[in-house]
mmCIF file of C-alpha atoms and ligand atoms in Angstrom:
data_model
loop_
_atom_site.group_PDB
_atom_site.id
_atom_site.type_symbol
_atom_site.label_atom_id
_atom_site.label_comp_id
_atom_site.label_asym_id
_atom_site.label_seq_id
_atom_site.Cartn_x
_atom_site.Cartn_y
_atom_site.Cartn_z
ATOM 1 C CA MET K 12 0.000 0.000 0.000
ATOM 2 C CA THR K 13 1.305 3.438 -0.811
ATOM 3 C CA HIS K 14 0.426 6.793 0.648
ATOM 4 C CA THR K 15 0.821 10.056 -1.138
ATOM 5 C CA ALA K 16 1.031 11.609 2.322
ATOM 6 C CA PRO K 17 1.236 10.121 5.802
ATOM 7 C CA PRO K 18 -2.287 9.922 7.278
ATOM 8 C CA PHE K 19 -1.876 12.531 10.001
ATOM 9 C CA SER K 20 0.570 14.917 8.400
ATOM 10 C CA ARG K 21 0.022 18.654 8.664
ATOM 11 C CA PRO K 22 -0.275 20.630 5.448
ATOM 12 C CA ALA K 23 3.135 21.734 4.176
ATOM 13 C CA PRO K 24 4.063 25.030 5.809
ATOM 14 C CA ARG K 25 3.920 28.163 3.681
ATOM 15 C CA ARG K 26 7.240 29.925 3.415
ATOM 16 C CA ARG K 27 7.674 33.630 3.725
ATOM 17 C CA VAL K 28 11.115 34.603 2.436
ATOM 18 C CA LEU K 29 12.668 37.893 3.512
ATOM 19 C CA VAL K 30 15.737 39.400 1.892
ATOM 20 C CA PRO K 31 17.344 42.819 2.308
ATOM 21 C CA ALA K 32 16.945 45.364 -0.480
ATOM 22 C CA VAL K 33 20.675 46.046 -0.609
ATOM 23 C CA VAL K 34 22.975 43.120 -1.190
ATOM 24 C CA HIS K 35 26.680 43.823 -0.989
ATOM 25 C CA ALA K 36 28.298 41.735 -3.681
ATOM 26 C CA THR K 37 31.138 40.500 -1.514
ATOM 27 C CA PRO K 38 32.482 37.327 -3.077
ATOM 28 C CA PRO K 39 32.519 34.338 -0.740
ATOM 29 C CA PRO K 40 35.956 33.707 0.761
ATOM 30 C CA LEU K 41 37.924 31.250 -1.320
ATOM 31 C CA ALA K 42 38.019 27.748 0.138
ATOM 32 C CA GLY K 43 36.285 29.066 3.242
ATOM 33 C CA VAL K 44 34.984 26.784 5.960
ATOM 34 C CA VAL K 45 32.221 27.531 8.483
ATOM 35 C CA HIS K 46 33.524 27.338 12.058
ATOM 36 C CA GLU K 47 31.124 27.195 14.995
ATOM 37 C CA PHE K 48 31.550 28.515 18.526
ATOM 38 C CA ALA K 49 29.160 28.526 21.468
ATOM 39 C CA GLY K 50 28.948 29.392 25.125
ATOM 40 C CA ARG K 51 26.852 30.990 27.861
ATOM 41 C CA THR K 52 26.356 34.645 28.786
ATOM 42 C CA MET K 53 23.683 36.926 30.260
ATOM 43 C CA GLY K 54 21.741 33.972 31.659
ATOM 44 C CA THR K 55 21.375 32.494 28.172
ATOM 45 C CA THR K 56 23.460 31.020 25.379
ATOM 46 C CA TRP K 57 25.522 32.527 22.557
ATOM 47 C CA GLN K 58 26.500 31.073 19.202
ATOM 48 C CA VAL K 59 28.833 32.281 16.493
ATOM 49 C CA ARG K 60 29.386 30.937 13.004
ATOM 50 C CA LEU K 61 32.129 32.428 10.906
ATOM 51 C CA VAL K 62 33.808 31.730 7.607
ATOM 52 C CA GLY K 63 37.560 31.231 7.833
ATOM 53 C CA GLY K 64 40.308 29.125 6.377
ATOM 54 C CA ALA K 65 40.468 25.392 6.997
ATOM 55 C CA ARG K 66 42.170 26.065 10.343
ATOM 56 C CA VAL K 67 41.479 29.059 12.547
ATOM 57 C CA ALA K 68 42.853 29.990 15.967
ATOM 58 C CA ARG K 69 39.828 28.651 17.863
ATOM 59 C CA ALA K 70 41.094 29.424 21.352
ATOM 60 C CA GLY K 71 41.918 33.034 20.473
ATOM 61 C CA ILE K 72 38.572 33.590 18.743
ATOM 62 C CA THR K 73 36.648 32.076 21.666
ATOM 63 C CA ALA K 74 38.585 34.267 24.103
ATOM 64 C CA ALA K 75 37.854 37.399 22.037
ATOM 65 C CA ILE K 76 34.122 36.614 21.917
ATOM 66 C CA GLU K 77 33.989 35.831 25.650
ATOM 67 C CA ALA K 78 35.928 38.963 26.586
ATOM 68 C CA THR K 79 33.565 41.101 24.494
ATOM 69 C CA LEU K 80 30.455 39.624 26.121
ATOM 70 C CA ASP K 81 32.010 39.699 29.600
ATOM 71 C CA GLU K 82 32.617 43.401 29.193
ATOM 72 C CA VAL K 83 28.956 44.032 28.357
ATOM 73 C CA VAL K 84 27.950 42.048 31.460
ATOM 74 C CA ALA K 85 30.481 43.854 33.679
ATOM 75 C CA GLN K 86 29.043 47.173 32.567
ATOM 76 C CA MET K 87 25.328 46.635 31.991
ATOM 77 C CA SER K 88 24.070 43.578 33.870
ATOM 78 C CA THR K 89 21.310 43.938 36.452
ATOM 79 C CA TRP K 90 22.247 40.464 37.708
ATOM 80 C CA GLU K 91 25.877 41.196 38.623
ATOM 81 C CA PRO K 92 25.951 43.260 41.821
ATOM 82 C CA GLY K 93 29.412 44.557 40.879
ATOM 83 C CA SER K 94 28.439 45.815 37.400
ATOM 84 C CA ALA K 95 28.742 49.524 36.623
ATOM 85 C CA LEU K 96 24.944 49.573 36.202
ATOM 86 C CA CYS K 97 24.294 48.065 39.657
ATOM 87 C CA ARG K 98 26.740 50.492 41.228
ATOM 88 C CA PHE K 99 24.881 53.386 39.580
ATOM 89 C CA ASN K 100 21.547 51.987 40.841
ATOM 90 C CA ARG K 101 22.872 51.880 44.426
ATOM 91 C CA ALA K 102 24.508 55.320 44.302
ATOM 92 C CA PRO K 103 23.343 58.114 46.589
ATOM 93 C CA ALA K 104 20.849 60.710 45.381
ATOM 94 C CA GLN K 105 22.095 63.633 43.310
ATOM 95 C CA THR K 106 25.446 62.090 42.385
ATOM 96 C CA TRP K 107 26.959 62.170 38.886
ATOM 97 C CA HIS K 108 28.719 59.093 37.502
ATOM 98 C CA GLU K 109 31.082 58.889 34.558
ATOM 99 C CA LEU K 110 30.184 55.723 32.678
ATOM 100 C CA PRO K 111 32.252 53.455 30.418
ATOM 101 C CA PRO K 112 31.750 54.482 26.743
ATOM 102 C CA ALA K 113 29.712 51.425 25.699
ATOM 103 C CA PHE K 114 27.391 51.657 28.722
ATOM 104 C CA PHE K 115 26.869 55.357 28.025
ATOM 105 C CA ALA K 116 26.169 54.730 24.321
ATOM 106 C CA VAL K 117 23.583 52.036 25.116
ATOM 107 C CA LEU K 118 21.945 54.334 27.662
ATOM 108 C CA GLN K 119 21.781 57.125 25.066
ATOM 109 C CA ALA K 120 20.232 54.734 22.548
ATOM 110 C CA GLY K 121 17.749 53.533 25.178
ATOM 111 C CA LEU K 122 16.765 57.101 25.980
ATOM 112 C CA ALA K 123 16.309 57.874 22.282
ATOM 113 C CA VAL K 124 13.937 54.894 21.940
ATOM 114 C CA ALA K 125 12.152 56.016 25.132
ATOM 115 C CA ARG K 126 11.593 59.464 23.626
ATOM 116 C CA ALA K 127 10.585 58.173 20.193
ATOM 117 C CA SER K 128 8.140 55.682 21.745
ATOM 118 C CA ASP K 129 6.828 58.239 24.229
ATOM 119 C CA GLY K 130 7.883 56.106 27.174
ATOM 120 C CA ALA K 131 6.766 52.678 25.962
ATOM 121 C CA PHE K 132 10.425 51.746 26.223
ATOM 122 C CA ASP K 133 12.110 52.769 29.455
ATOM 123 C CA PRO K 134 15.763 52.073 30.259
ATOM 124 C CA ALA K 135 15.021 53.104 33.852
ATOM 125 C CA ALA K 136 12.173 50.702 34.591
ATOM 126 C CA GLY K 137 14.238 48.591 37.018
ATOM 127 C CA ALA K 138 12.072 49.303 40.054
ATOM 128 C CA LEU K 139 8.949 48.184 38.165
ATOM 129 C CA VAL K 140 10.672 45.065 36.853
ATOM 130 C CA ASP K 141 11.691 44.195 40.437
ATOM 131 C CA ALA K 142 8.220 44.954 41.793
ATOM 132 C CA TRP K 143 6.772 42.337 39.442
ATOM 133 C CA GLY K 144 9.468 39.841 40.353
ATOM 134 C CA PHE K 145 11.047 39.764 36.883
ATOM 135 C CA GLY K 146 14.349 41.162 38.089
ATOM 136 C CA PRO K 147 17.302 39.623 39.870
ATOM 137 C CA VAL K 148 15.625 39.724 43.301
ATOM 138 C CA ALA K 149 15.129 36.058 44.075
ATOM 139 C CA ARG K 150 11.407 35.522 44.447
ATOM 140 C CA ALA K 151 8.545 34.165 42.430
ATOM 141 C CA ALA K 152 6.986 36.573 39.967
ATOM 142 C CA SER K 153 3.678 37.797 41.337
ATOM 143 C CA ARG K 154 1.376 40.778 41.320
ATOM 144 C CA PRO K 155 2.712 43.529 43.611
ATOM 145 C CA ASP K 156 0.377 45.371 46.004
ATOM 146 C CA ALA K 157 -0.812 48.841 45.062
ATOM 147 C CA ALA K 158 1.601 50.679 47.382
ATOM 148 C CA THR K 159 4.675 48.833 46.016
ATOM 149 C CA LEU K 160 3.549 49.533 42.466
ATOM 150 C CA ALA K 161 2.934 53.229 43.139
ATOM 151 C CA GLN K 162 6.358 53.552 44.731
ATOM 152 C CA ALA K 163 8.073 51.781 41.831
ATOM 153 C CA LEU K 164 6.303 54.055 39.337
ATOM 154 C CA GLN K 165 7.389 57.103 41.277
ATOM 155 C CA ARG K 166 11.010 55.958 41.603
ATOM 156 C CA GLY K 167 11.381 54.933 37.991
ATOM 157 C CA GLY K 168 11.217 56.645 34.731
ATOM 158 C CA TRP K 169 13.612 57.803 32.045
ATOM 159 C CA ARG K 170 12.399 61.374 32.513
ATOM 160 C CA ARG K 171 14.277 61.457 35.843
ATOM 161 C CA LEU K 172 17.510 60.443 34.150
ATOM 162 C CA ALA K 173 19.889 63.236 33.107
ATOM 163 C CA LEU K 174 22.929 62.624 30.893
ATOM 164 C CA ASP K 175 25.946 64.836 30.367
ATOM 165 C CA ASP K 176 27.141 63.881 26.881
ATOM 166 C CA ALA K 177 30.420 65.785 27.075
ATOM 167 C CA ARG K 178 31.529 63.970 30.230
ATOM 168 C CA ARG K 179 29.698 60.727 29.430
ATOM 169 C CA ALA K 180 28.110 60.981 32.854
ATOM 170 C CA ALA K 181 24.667 60.158 34.243
ATOM 171 C CA LEU K 182 22.873 61.648 37.214
ATOM 172 C CA GLN K 183 21.466 59.333 39.870
ATOM 173 C CA PRO K 184 18.489 61.399 41.080
ATOM 174 C CA GLY K 185 17.916 58.960 43.974
ATOM 175 C CA GLY K 186 16.442 55.461 43.834
ATOM 176 C CA LEU K 187 16.463 55.311 40.033
ATOM 177 C CA ALA K 188 17.090 51.764 38.808
ATOM 178 C CA LEU K 189 18.375 51.296 35.269
ATOM 179 C CA ASP K 190 17.491 48.044 33.509
ATOM 180 C CA LEU K 191 19.024 47.539 30.066
ATOM 181 C CA SER K 192 17.849 43.929 29.695
ATOM 182 C CA ALA K 193 15.697 44.869 26.695
ATOM 183 C CA ILE K 194 18.595 46.362 24.723
ATOM 184 C CA ALA K 195 21.921 45.016 26.056
ATOM 185 C CA LYS K 196 21.660 41.555 24.490
ATOM 186 C CA GLY K 197 21.307 43.148 21.064
ATOM 187 C CA HIS K 198 24.221 45.432 21.838
ATOM 188 C CA GLY K 199 26.286 42.380 22.824
ATOM 189 C CA VAL K 200 25.519 40.848 19.421
ATOM 190 C CA ASP K 201 26.669 44.031 17.646
ATOM 191 C CA ARG K 202 29.846 44.130 19.710
ATOM 192 C CA VAL K 203 30.752 40.524 18.942
ATOM 193 C CA ALA K 204 30.048 41.119 15.233
ATOM 194 C CA ALA K 205 32.340 44.171 15.263
ATOM 195 C CA ARG K 206 35.054 42.208 17.067
ATOM 196 C CA LEU K 207 34.888 39.393 14.503
ATOM 197 C CA ALA K 208 35.103 41.881 11.635
ATOM 198 C CA ALA K 209 38.127 43.475 13.332
ATOM 199 C CA LEU K 210 39.731 40.031 13.472
ATOM 200 C CA GLY K 211 39.217 39.763 9.714
ATOM 201 C CA PHE K 212 36.127 37.516 9.733
ATOM 202 C CA ASP K 213 33.745 39.582 7.607
ATOM 203 C CA SER K 214 31.341 36.725 7.086
ATOM 204 C CA HIS K 215 29.686 35.762 10.350
ATOM 205 C CA LEU K 216 26.432 35.017 12.118
ATOM 206 C CA VAL K 217 26.190 35.991 15.782
ATOM 207 C CA GLU K 218 23.421 35.011 18.164
ATOM 208 C CA VAL K 219 22.852 35.835 21.836
ATOM 209 C CA GLY K 220 19.659 34.507 23.423
ATOM 210 C CA GLY K 221 17.731 34.485 20.165
ATOM 211 C CA GLU K 222 18.852 37.911 18.900
ATOM 212 C CA LEU K 223 20.891 37.598 15.699
ATOM 213 C CA ARG K 224 23.076 39.542 13.323
ATOM 214 C CA GLY K 225 24.560 38.320 10.058
ATOM 215 C CA SER K 226 27.133 39.660 7.669
ATOM 216 C CA GLY K 227 28.676 38.487 4.424
ATOM 217 C CA VAL K 228 27.905 35.139 2.809
ATOM 218 C CA LYS K 229 28.725 31.485 3.382
ATOM 219 C CA PRO K 230 31.339 29.630 1.302
ATOM 220 C CA ASP K 231 28.595 28.475 -1.084
ATOM 221 C CA GLY K 232 27.639 32.107 -1.748
ATOM 222 C CA GLN K 233 24.386 31.798 0.199
ATOM 223 C CA PRO K 234 23.513 34.344 2.879
ATOM 224 C CA TRP K 235 22.971 33.216 6.474
ATOM 225 C CA TRP K 236 19.371 32.035 6.378
ATOM 226 C CA VAL K 237 17.585 32.083 9.708
ATOM 227 C CA MET K 238 14.098 30.898 10.562
ATOM 228 C CA LEU K 239 11.963 33.130 12.761
ATOM 229 C CA GLU K 240 10.521 31.417 15.816
ATOM 230 C CA HIS K 241 6.723 31.698 15.971
ATOM 231 C CA PRO K 242 4.779 31.916 19.254
ATOM 232 C CA ALA K 243 2.655 29.008 18.022
ATOM 233 C CA GLY K 244 5.783 26.914 17.615
ATOM 234 C CA ASP K 245 6.224 24.566 14.683
ATOM 235 C CA ALA K 246 2.475 24.126 14.389
ATOM 236 C CA HIS K 247 2.127 27.513 12.723
ATOM 237 C CA PRO K 248 1.330 27.209 9.016
ATOM 238 C CA THR K 249 3.661 30.021 7.919
ATOM 239 C CA GLN K 250 7.414 29.757 8.262
ATOM 240 C CA THR K 251 9.370 32.969 7.941
ATOM 241 C CA VAL K 252 12.940 32.701 6.730
ATOM 242 C CA LEU K 253 15.204 35.712 6.604
ATOM 243 C CA ALA K 254 18.495 36.311 4.805
ATOM 244 C CA LEU K 255 20.629 37.977 7.482
ATOM 245 C CA HIS K 256 22.871 39.824 5.104
ATOM 246 C CA GLY K 257 24.018 43.035 6.760
ATOM 247 C CA LEU K 258 20.999 42.775 9.032
ATOM 248 C CA ALA K 259 20.007 41.935 12.577
ATOM 249 C CA VAL K 260 16.773 40.562 14.000
ATOM 250 C CA ALA K 261 15.381 40.581 17.530
ATOM 251 C CA SER K 262 12.111 39.481 19.081
ATOM 252 C CA SER K 263 10.239 40.305 22.234
ATOM 253 C CA GLY K 264 7.190 38.521 23.471
ATOM 254 C CA ASP K 265 5.265 36.851 26.222
ATOM 255 C CA TYR K 266 5.641 33.420 24.636
ATOM 256 C CA ARG K 267 9.168 33.301 25.979
ATOM 257 C CA ARG K 268 8.726 34.383 29.592
ATOM 258 C CA TRP K 269 5.561 34.985 31.581
ATOM 259 C CA PHE K 270 3.706 33.877 34.669
ATOM 260 C CA GLU K 271 0.100 33.012 35.295
ATOM 261 C CA HIS K 272 -1.912 34.242 38.227
ATOM 262 C CA ALA K 273 -5.632 33.714 38.742
ATOM 263 C CA GLY K 274 -6.017 32.622 35.133
ATOM 264 C CA GLU K 275 -4.286 35.710 33.708
ATOM 265 C CA ARG K 276 -1.091 35.636 31.716
ATOM 266 C CA TYR K 277 1.450 38.242 32.822
ATOM 267 C CA SER K 278 4.232 39.179 30.433
ATOM 268 C CA HIS K 279 7.713 40.162 31.616
ATOM 269 C CA THR K 280 7.407 43.232 29.404
ATOM 270 C CA ILE K 281 5.967 46.058 31.434
ATOM 271 C CA ASP K 282 4.163 49.144 30.208
ATOM 272 C CA PRO K 283 6.141 51.790 32.110
ATOM 273 C CA ARG K 284 3.327 54.278 31.606
ATOM 274 C CA ASP K 285 0.976 52.469 33.984
ATOM 275 C CA GLY K 286 3.391 50.003 35.585
ATOM 276 C CA LEU K 287 1.446 46.920 34.464
ATOM 277 C CA PRO K 288 2.626 43.996 32.331
ATOM 278 C CA ILE K 289 1.394 44.300 28.753
ATOM 279 C CA ARG K 290 -1.927 42.574 28.315
ATOM 280 C CA HIS K 291 -3.229 43.490 24.864
ATOM 281 C CA GLY K 292 -2.638 40.084 23.362
ATOM 282 C CA VAL K 293 0.606 40.766 21.482
ATOM 283 C CA ALA K 294 2.371 37.424 21.699
ATOM 284 C CA GLY K 295 5.484 38.627 19.966
ATOM 285 C CA VAL K 296 7.088 41.407 17.962
ATOM 286 C CA THR K 297 10.051 40.840 15.656
ATOM 287 C CA VAL K 298 12.107 43.752 14.346
ATOM 288 C CA VAL K 299 14.669 43.606 11.538
ATOM 289 C CA HIS K 300 17.253 46.390 11.664
ATOM 290 C CA ALA K 301 20.863 47.022 10.646
ATOM 291 C CA GLU K 302 21.792 47.250 14.353
ATOM 292 C CA CYS K 303 20.840 44.447 16.708
ATOM 293 C CA MET K 304 20.756 46.860 19.657
ATOM 294 C CA LEU K 305 17.968 48.824 17.977
ATOM 295 C CA ALA K 306 16.151 45.710 16.775
ATOM 296 C CA ASP K 307 16.183 44.556 20.417
ATOM 297 C CA ALA K 308 14.997 47.856 21.928
ATOM 298 C CA TRP K 309 12.334 48.434 19.282
ATOM 299 C CA SER K 310 10.895 44.923 19.519
ATOM 300 C CA THR K 311 10.308 45.599 23.219
ATOM 301 C CA ALA K 312 8.960 49.130 22.607
ATOM 302 C CA LEU K 313 6.543 48.035 19.868
ATOM 303 C CA GLY K 314 5.364 45.137 22.020
ATOM 304 C CA VAL K 315 4.395 47.630 24.716
ATOM 305 C CA LEU K 316 2.610 49.890 22.222
ATOM 306 C CA GLY K 317 0.501 47.053 20.821
ATOM 307 C CA VAL K 318 -0.574 46.494 17.225
ATOM 308 C CA ALA K 319 -2.422 49.715 16.388
ATOM 309 C CA ALA K 320 -0.045 52.264 17.930
ATOM 310 C CA GLY K 321 3.000 50.076 17.291
ATOM 311 C CA LEU K 322 2.310 49.628 13.581
ATOM 312 C CA ALA K 323 1.596 53.322 13.143
ATOM 313 C CA LEU K 324 4.891 54.269 14.800
ATOM 314 C CA ALA K 325 6.858 51.573 12.931
ATOM 315 C CA ASP K 326 5.502 52.921 9.642
ATOM 316 C CA ARG K 327 6.263 56.505 10.610
ATOM 317 C CA LEU K 328 9.861 55.584 11.493
ATOM 318 C CA GLY K 329 10.339 53.077 8.671
ATOM 319 C CA LEU K 330 10.933 50.157 11.054
ATOM 320 C CA ALA K 331 10.536 46.607 9.740
ATOM 321 C CA ALA K 332 8.289 44.915 12.302
ATOM 322 C CA LEU K 333 6.135 41.804 12.475
ATOM 323 C CA PHE K 334 3.451 41.599 15.186
ATOM 324 C CA VAL K 335 1.950 38.271 16.193
ATOM 325 C CA VAL K 336 -1.280 38.674 18.111
ATOM 326 C CA ARG K 337 -3.050 36.013 20.163
ATOM 327 C CA ARG K 338 -6.730 35.715 19.200
ATOM 328 C CA ALA K 339 -9.431 33.313 20.350
ATOM 329 C CA GLY K 340 -9.094 31.197 17.208
ATOM 330 C CA GLY K 341 -5.294 31.270 16.995
ATOM 331 C CA PHE K 342 -2.736 33.836 15.955
ATOM 332 C CA GLU K 343 -2.959 36.850 13.691
ATOM 333 C CA GLU K 344 0.002 38.529 11.992
ATOM 334 C CA HIS K 345 0.503 42.191 11.109
ATOM 335 C CA MET K 346 3.445 43.603 9.172
ATOM 336 C CA SER K 347 4.756 47.134 8.919
ATOM 337 C CA ALA K 348 5.381 48.474 5.407
ATOM 338 C CA ALA K 349 9.159 48.096 5.763
ATOM 339 C CA PHE K 350 8.720 44.460 6.861
ATOM 340 C CA GLU K 351 6.444 43.761 3.883
ATOM 341 C CA ALA K 352 9.063 45.325 1.623
ATOM 342 C CA LEU K 353 11.557 42.648 2.745
ATOM 343 C CA GLN K 354 9.335 39.915 1.329
ATOM 344 C CA GLN K 355 10.538 38.380 -1.864
HETATM 345 P P1 AMP T 411 13.079 41.915 25.899
HETATM 346 O O1 AMP T 411 13.036 40.436 26.060
HETATM 347 O O2 AMP T 411 14.183 42.415 25.034
HETATM 348 O O3 AMP T 411 11.748 42.495 25.513
HETATM 349 O O4 AMP T 411 13.446 42.518 27.324
HETATM 350 C C1 AMP T 411 12.607 42.299 28.420
HETATM 351 C C2 AMP T 411 13.275 42.763 29.687
HETATM 352 O O5 AMP T 411 13.454 44.179 29.643
HETATM 353 C C3 AMP T 411 12.454 42.480 30.924
HETATM 354 O O6 AMP T 411 12.817 41.239 31.507
HETATM 355 C C4 AMP T 411 12.797 43.641 31.822
HETATM 356 O O7 AMP T 411 14.016 43.404 32.507
HETATM 357 C C5 AMP T 411 13.014 44.781 30.847
HETATM 358 N N1 AMP T 411 11.790 45.533 30.515
HETATM 359 C C6 AMP T 411 10.495 45.190 30.736
HETATM 360 N N2 AMP T 411 9.659 46.116 30.240
HETATM 361 C C7 AMP T 411 10.442 47.085 29.686
HETATM 362 C C8 AMP T 411 10.164 48.311 29.003
HETATM 363 N N3 AMP T 411 8.911 48.721 28.797
HETATM 364 N N4 AMP T 411 11.220 49.043 28.558
HETATM 365 C C9 AMP T 411 12.486 48.623 28.749
HETATM 366 N N5 AMP T 411 12.807 47.484 29.390
HETATM 367 C C10 AMP T 411 11.803 46.712 29.836
HETATM 368 MG MG1 MG T 412 14.304 43.800 23.495
#
């Protein structure tokens, strides 16, 4: 007996293929080989693929990648009590602090996204994140009482943060807690990519905790193809594949981390404007951008804004964004114009 298809197979998934408008015609390296590296950082994993000769100095490359990521952690981690960020968060009121250049640059970028998103993104939402139990304070995530929430709202907020660009310094107004978790992973990806390019590996794919950046092409001339994870998992009928050629991609969503309380699903993304976890049904937002840091920050910001306001802002700013919304019957997808333009 023959089957044309196995009896319980799902219909073949539809493929959505995304490629950048500009393709740099860099020829693939002659006789190149793909080398793979992996490790752990920022409470998650990292992976690097790069094209090199048949033999590369693996130990040196691994050390360079680790040192780059360790530096980001030492500056910007909320989980390392000794990080420059944690020291700033503990500093007395009304003190100025000169920050390491990368930390300052990420803070500036975070503030720019905060302004452009009218506070949907907030690099100083640490007190709120802690209040909901999503921060490094060891306790189960749960709904805070009204007084704790009000206090966290009052203490937080990017509008209380003052920067002195000339001195690369930030003012601790008192009790302000920075949290760069929504942007630092993407920055780490950019930094590793820059380090690899400086080492002469122009063709590489870098991933930290699901945020990716790709450059150049593989030895067969193909770009680095990556598949976008869908909140519905493999069951979703549409697969999105993206050619990461001079591009980065980052996603934010409640399908990755959340908690349930009294039948409600609480996301670890918080709307800093009212202090509550987002609850408008956006399961995930994916942003494609030249810089992974901005893809990371904007995926979080647009997730807070929700589909209507998020799509409008993405279109106004020319951001390539895909929203996946949870509906009673399944999932619904919405694309910004720049995201649609990536489709082949
Ligand atoms: P991401 O997975 O990139 O969306 O980052 C989520 C993390 O960023 C959370 O675990 C919090 O630490 C922090 N966070 C939550 N809400 C916001 C927000 N509205 N703006 C900036 N950071 C946030
Ligand atoms: Mg993010």
